[in-house]
């Protein structure tokens, strides 16, 4: 059973920094894409950043040049370095792992989409 566990959230003042970490357990293969999403109170969950196993990255416009996503492929870990935090970054942050894995010689695939429980980030003004 695959589990994702986030850590590193907390309370920080505007302009400060936090580093989120996500550790996966129970997986026997490397995740194709790992990502961070966030959900603020009363809003829909949105993509913050993603990184492929080739280290191709994509960021939401609102966090470009402030946040950096990185990963350790062998350990299926993903990180989010958040700098110059703003009150509007306040949200619950979720780790996600998504992809498709070939599971036998016939080419059958297993599509997966795993989520962590989230870690809270609060930025005070």
mmCIF file of C-alpha atoms in Angstrom:
data_model
loop_
_atom_site.group_PDB
_atom_site.id
_atom_site.type_symbol
_atom_site.label_atom_id
_atom_site.label_comp_id
_atom_site.label_asym_id
_atom_site.label_seq_id
_atom_site.Cartn_x
_atom_site.Cartn_y
_atom_site.Cartn_z
ATOM 1 C CA UNK A 1 0.000 0.000 0.000
ATOM 2 C CA UNK A 2 1.497 3.296 -1.101
ATOM 3 C CA UNK A 3 1.456 6.192 1.308
ATOM 4 C CA UNK A 4 2.663 9.757 0.886
ATOM 5 C CA UNK A 5 3.572 11.796 3.938
ATOM 6 C CA UNK A 6 4.147 15.546 3.883
ATOM 7 C CA UNK A 7 6.114 17.535 6.419
ATOM 8 C CA UNK A 8 7.539 21.007 6.847
ATOM 9 C CA UNK A 9 4.429 23.125 7.054
ATOM 10 C CA UNK A 10 3.932 25.755 9.697
ATOM 11 C CA UNK A 11 3.434 29.416 10.480
ATOM 12 C CA UNK A 12 5.756 31.961 8.905
ATOM 13 C CA UNK A 13 5.743 35.703 8.448
ATOM 14 C CA UNK A 14 5.293 37.317 5.073
ATOM 15 C CA UNK A 15 8.591 37.258 3.196
ATOM 16 C CA UNK A 16 9.778 34.162 5.003
ATOM 17 C CA UNK A 17 10.621 30.695 3.727
ATOM 18 C CA UNK A 18 9.533 27.113 4.294
ATOM 19 C CA UNK A 19 10.644 23.806 2.812
ATOM 20 C CA UNK A 20 8.069 21.086 2.369
ATOM 21 C CA UNK A 21 9.033 17.446 2.051
ATOM 22 C CA UNK A 22 7.071 14.447 0.865
ATOM 23 C CA UNK A 23 8.165 10.890 1.494
ATOM 24 C CA UNK A 24 6.608 7.877 -0.191
ATOM 25 C CA UNK A 25 6.445 4.405 1.254
ATOM 26 C CA UNK A 26 5.206 1.126 -0.123
ATOM 27 C CA UNK A 27 6.035 1.740 -3.792
ATOM 28 C CA UNK A 28 8.136 -0.690 -5.782
ATOM 29 C CA UNK A 29 8.669 1.641 -8.710
ATOM 30 C CA UNK A 30 9.711 5.191 -9.435
ATOM 31 C CA UNK A 31 6.847 7.629 -9.749
ATOM 32 C CA UNK A 32 6.572 9.302 -13.134
ATOM 33 C CA UNK A 33 5.310 12.675 -11.980
ATOM 34 C CA UNK A 34 5.335 14.147 -8.497
ATOM 35 C CA UNK A 35 3.625 17.375 -7.654
ATOM 36 C CA UNK A 36 2.485 19.779 -4.994
ATOM 37 C CA UNK A 37 -1.060 21.067 -4.889
ATOM 38 C CA UNK A 38 -2.648 23.461 -2.442
ATOM 39 C CA UNK A 39 -6.127 24.269 -1.275
ATOM 40 C CA UNK A 40 -7.028 27.461 0.531
ATOM 41 C CA UNK A 41 -10.234 27.732 2.591
ATOM 42 C CA UNK A 42 -13.233 28.091 0.320
ATOM 43 C CA UNK A 43 -11.202 27.538 -2.838
ATOM 44 C CA UNK A 44 -10.567 24.629 -5.164
ATOM 45 C CA UNK A 45 -7.387 22.618 -5.030
ATOM 46 C CA UNK A 46 -4.821 23.978 -7.469
ATOM 47 C CA UNK A 47 -1.535 22.796 -8.890
ATOM 48 C CA UNK A 48 1.467 24.567 -7.408
ATOM 49 C CA UNK A 49 4.325 22.750 -9.126
ATOM 50 C CA UNK A 50 5.139 19.411 -10.693
ATOM 51 C CA UNK A 51 8.295 17.553 -11.637
ATOM 52 C CA UNK A 52 8.712 14.535 -13.894
ATOM 53 C CA UNK A 53 11.203 11.737 -13.385
ATOM 54 C CA UNK A 54 13.300 13.512 -16.040
ATOM 55 C CA UNK A 55 13.249 16.578 -13.795
ATOM 56 C CA UNK A 56 11.102 18.651 -16.111
ATOM 57 C CA UNK A 57 9.257 21.186 -13.982
ATOM 58 C CA UNK A 58 6.133 23.275 -14.270
ATOM 59 C CA UNK A 59 4.927 26.012 -11.944
ATOM 60 C CA UNK A 60 1.757 27.952 -11.365
ATOM 61 C CA UNK A 61 2.225 31.560 -12.448
ATOM 62 C CA UNK A 62 1.554 32.736 -8.909
ATOM 63 C CA UNK A 63 4.626 30.954 -7.513
ATOM 64 C CA UNK A 64 7.129 31.260 -10.361
ATOM 65 C CA UNK A 65 10.496 32.642 -9.256
ATOM 66 C CA UNK A 66 9.553 32.095 -5.584
ATOM 67 C CA UNK A 67 9.052 28.327 -5.288
ATOM 68 C CA UNK A 68 11.341 25.518 -6.411
ATOM 69 C CA UNK A 69 10.343 21.885 -6.733
ATOM 70 C CA UNK A 70 12.905 19.100 -6.643
ATOM 71 C CA UNK A 71 12.958 15.352 -6.164
ATOM 72 C CA UNK A 72 15.082 12.367 -5.281
ATOM 73 C CA UNK A 73 14.071 9.711 -7.788
ATOM 74 C CA UNK A 74 15.514 6.682 -6.042
ATOM 75 C CA UNK A 75 13.699 7.490 -2.814
ATOM 76 C CA UNK A 76 10.507 8.806 -4.424
ATOM 77 C CA UNK A 77 10.829 11.998 -2.424
ATOM 78 C CA UNK A 78 9.738 15.442 -3.544
ATOM 79 C CA UNK A 79 10.461 18.824 -2.013
ATOM 80 C CA UNK A 80 9.072 22.322 -2.338
ATOM 81 C CA UNK A 81 11.281 25.222 -1.360
ATOM 82 C CA UNK A 82 9.053 28.238 -0.800
ATOM 83 C CA UNK A 83 10.659 31.660 -0.577
ATOM 84 C CA UNK A 84 9.237 35.161 -0.354
ATOM 85 C CA UNK A 85 6.016 33.751 1.044
ATOM 86 C CA UNK A 86 2.878 35.854 0.876
ATOM 87 C CA UNK A 87 -0.351 35.695 2.894
ATOM 88 C CA UNK A 88 -2.100 34.415 -0.253
ATOM 89 C CA UNK A 89 0.125 31.323 -0.127
ATOM 90 C CA UNK A 90 -1.739 30.252 3.004
ATOM 91 C CA UNK A 91 -3.284 26.854 2.294
ATOM 92 C CA UNK A 92 -3.098 23.150 2.924
ATOM 93 C CA UNK A 93 -0.374 21.716 0.705
ATOM 94 C CA UNK A 94 -0.715 18.220 -0.704
ATOM 95 C CA UNK A 95 1.832 15.897 -2.252
ATOM 96 C CA UNK A 96 0.761 13.931 -5.334
ATOM 97 C CA UNK A 97 2.292 11.093 -7.333
ATOM 98 C CA UNK A 98 0.804 10.183 -10.673
ATOM 99 C CA UNK A 99 1.654 8.003 -13.625
ATOM 100 C CA UNK A 100 1.314 4.709 -15.408
ATOM 101 C CA UNK A 101 3.461 1.684 -14.712
ATOM 102 C CA UNK A 102 3.911 -1.350 -16.956
ATOM 103 C CA UNK A 103 3.242 -4.370 -14.776
ATOM 104 C CA UNK A 104 3.818 -7.383 -17.009
ATOM 105 C CA UNK A 105 5.477 -8.548 -20.216
ATOM 106 C CA UNK A 106 2.214 -8.208 -22.113
ATOM 107 C CA UNK A 107 2.370 -4.477 -21.527
ATOM 108 C CA UNK A 108 -0.523 -4.164 -19.117
ATOM 109 C CA UNK A 109 -0.349 -0.948 -17.156
ATOM 110 C CA UNK A 110 -1.331 0.205 -13.732
ATOM 111 C CA UNK A 111 -2.466 3.834 -13.564
ATOM 112 C CA UNK A 112 -1.901 5.444 -10.212
ATOM 113 C CA UNK A 113 -2.786 8.747 -8.549
ATOM 114 C CA UNK A 114 -1.674 8.948 -4.934
ATOM 115 C CA UNK A 115 -2.243 11.779 -2.445
ATOM 116 C CA UNK A 116 -0.832 12.677 0.914
ATOM 117 C CA UNK A 117 -2.862 13.939 3.858
ATOM 118 C CA UNK A 118 -1.596 17.491 3.531
ATOM 119 C CA UNK A 119 0.422 19.914 5.589
ATOM 120 C CA UNK A 120 -0.783 23.350 6.606
ATOM 121 C CA UNK A 121 1.085 26.487 5.621
ATOM 122 C CA UNK A 122 0.064 29.786 7.175
ATOM 123 C CA UNK A 123 1.684 33.053 6.159
ATOM 124 C CA UNK A 124 0.969 36.012 8.414
ATOM 125 C CA UNK A 125 1.045 39.578 7.137
#
